[in-house]
Amino acid sequence: MTYVPKGSAADGPYALDIDPERAAALAYSRLRILELGPGETHSFATGESEWIVLPLTGGCTVRAEDEIIELLGRESVFSGVSDFAYLPREARIQIASGAGGRFALAGAKCERRLPARYGSAPEVPVESRGSGRCAREVRNFASADAFDCDRLIAVEVITPGGNWSSYPPHKHDEHRPGIEAELEEIYYFEIEGDGGFGYQRVSPSRAGGTDVLAEVRTGDAVLVPDGWHGPSVAQPGHAMYYLNVMAGPGEEREWRICFHPDHTEGYQ
């Protein structure tokens, strides 16, 4: 399954729980959406993965063994950039929220055990990418060159209503030194406003490869183990948010992509 409708991968406190044990197409990338009511707490072990706690709505306190990280969070993913917490592998974690909220746990199976750290919202690089109907905002909070992780790469994208993003279609499913990095990917979507939707395309880059055209709404996810991904299309009048979670087997943590040769004129 590469299209994951809201609720189809729920597990206990997680509205969404995607990992290699539940999604055979993935070997490294993980994503959980944790929902906490006012005053609730949640504990878990990081296991063999590193994780980032990213508030989607609300704030929380994250305890990573002896480290306590306070996250102010935000009203919604459309209201601005959030602070976040990095959590190492092989640690016991507790997340508590006084007012309640929804939190993304973006993870990747990894080898190195890095220290728990706070990520400040003002230090997140925000990039305007594309132009015209392909303009979008990219929040590079855990991109390969913005924040140190072992394998995890994660960014947020805001696509204005009526616009295309993840365009031109691109891929990163082969190891070609200096040209392309092998990274699997998860897209998690939220749409602004009631009844809003978008579309996500993933087309094969090889015989038998991933082939998806999905109508996406808030809470849905699309898995990209391989293939050309894009465009991501937002319904007019409804901005579209997606969280990208990436990881792969390469020795170097890097984001190198290859654009589809049939769709690059005027966009590179």
CSV table of C-alpha atoms in Angstrom, one decimal, residues 13 34-42 60-61 94-101 103:
chain,number,residue,atom,x,y,z
A,13,PRO,CA,-2.6,7.2,20.4
A,34,LEU,CA,0.5,11.6,17.9
A,35,GLU,CA,-2.7,13.1,19.3
A,36,LEU,CA,-2.8,14.2,22.9
A,37,GLY,CA,-5.8,15.6,24.8
A,38,PRO,CA,-5.3,18.3,27.5
A,39,GLY,CA,-3.0,17.0,30.3
A,40,GLU,CA,-2.2,13.7,28.5
A,41,THR,CA,1.2,12.1,28.3
A,42,HIS,CA,2.7,9.5,26.0
A,60,CYS,CA,4.5,20.1,24.5
A,61,THR,CA,7.2,19.1,26.9
A,94,GLN,CA,7.9,11.1,27.4
A,95,ILE,CA,5.8,13.7,25.6
A,96,ALA,CA,3.3,15.7,27.7
A,97,SER,CA,0.9,18.5,26.6
A,98,GLY,CA,-0.9,20.7,29.0
A,99,ALA,CA,-3.4,22.1,26.5
A,100,GLY,CA,-3.3,19.1,24.1
A,101,GLY,CA,-2.2,19.0,20.5
A,103,PHE,CA,2.5,16.1,17.0
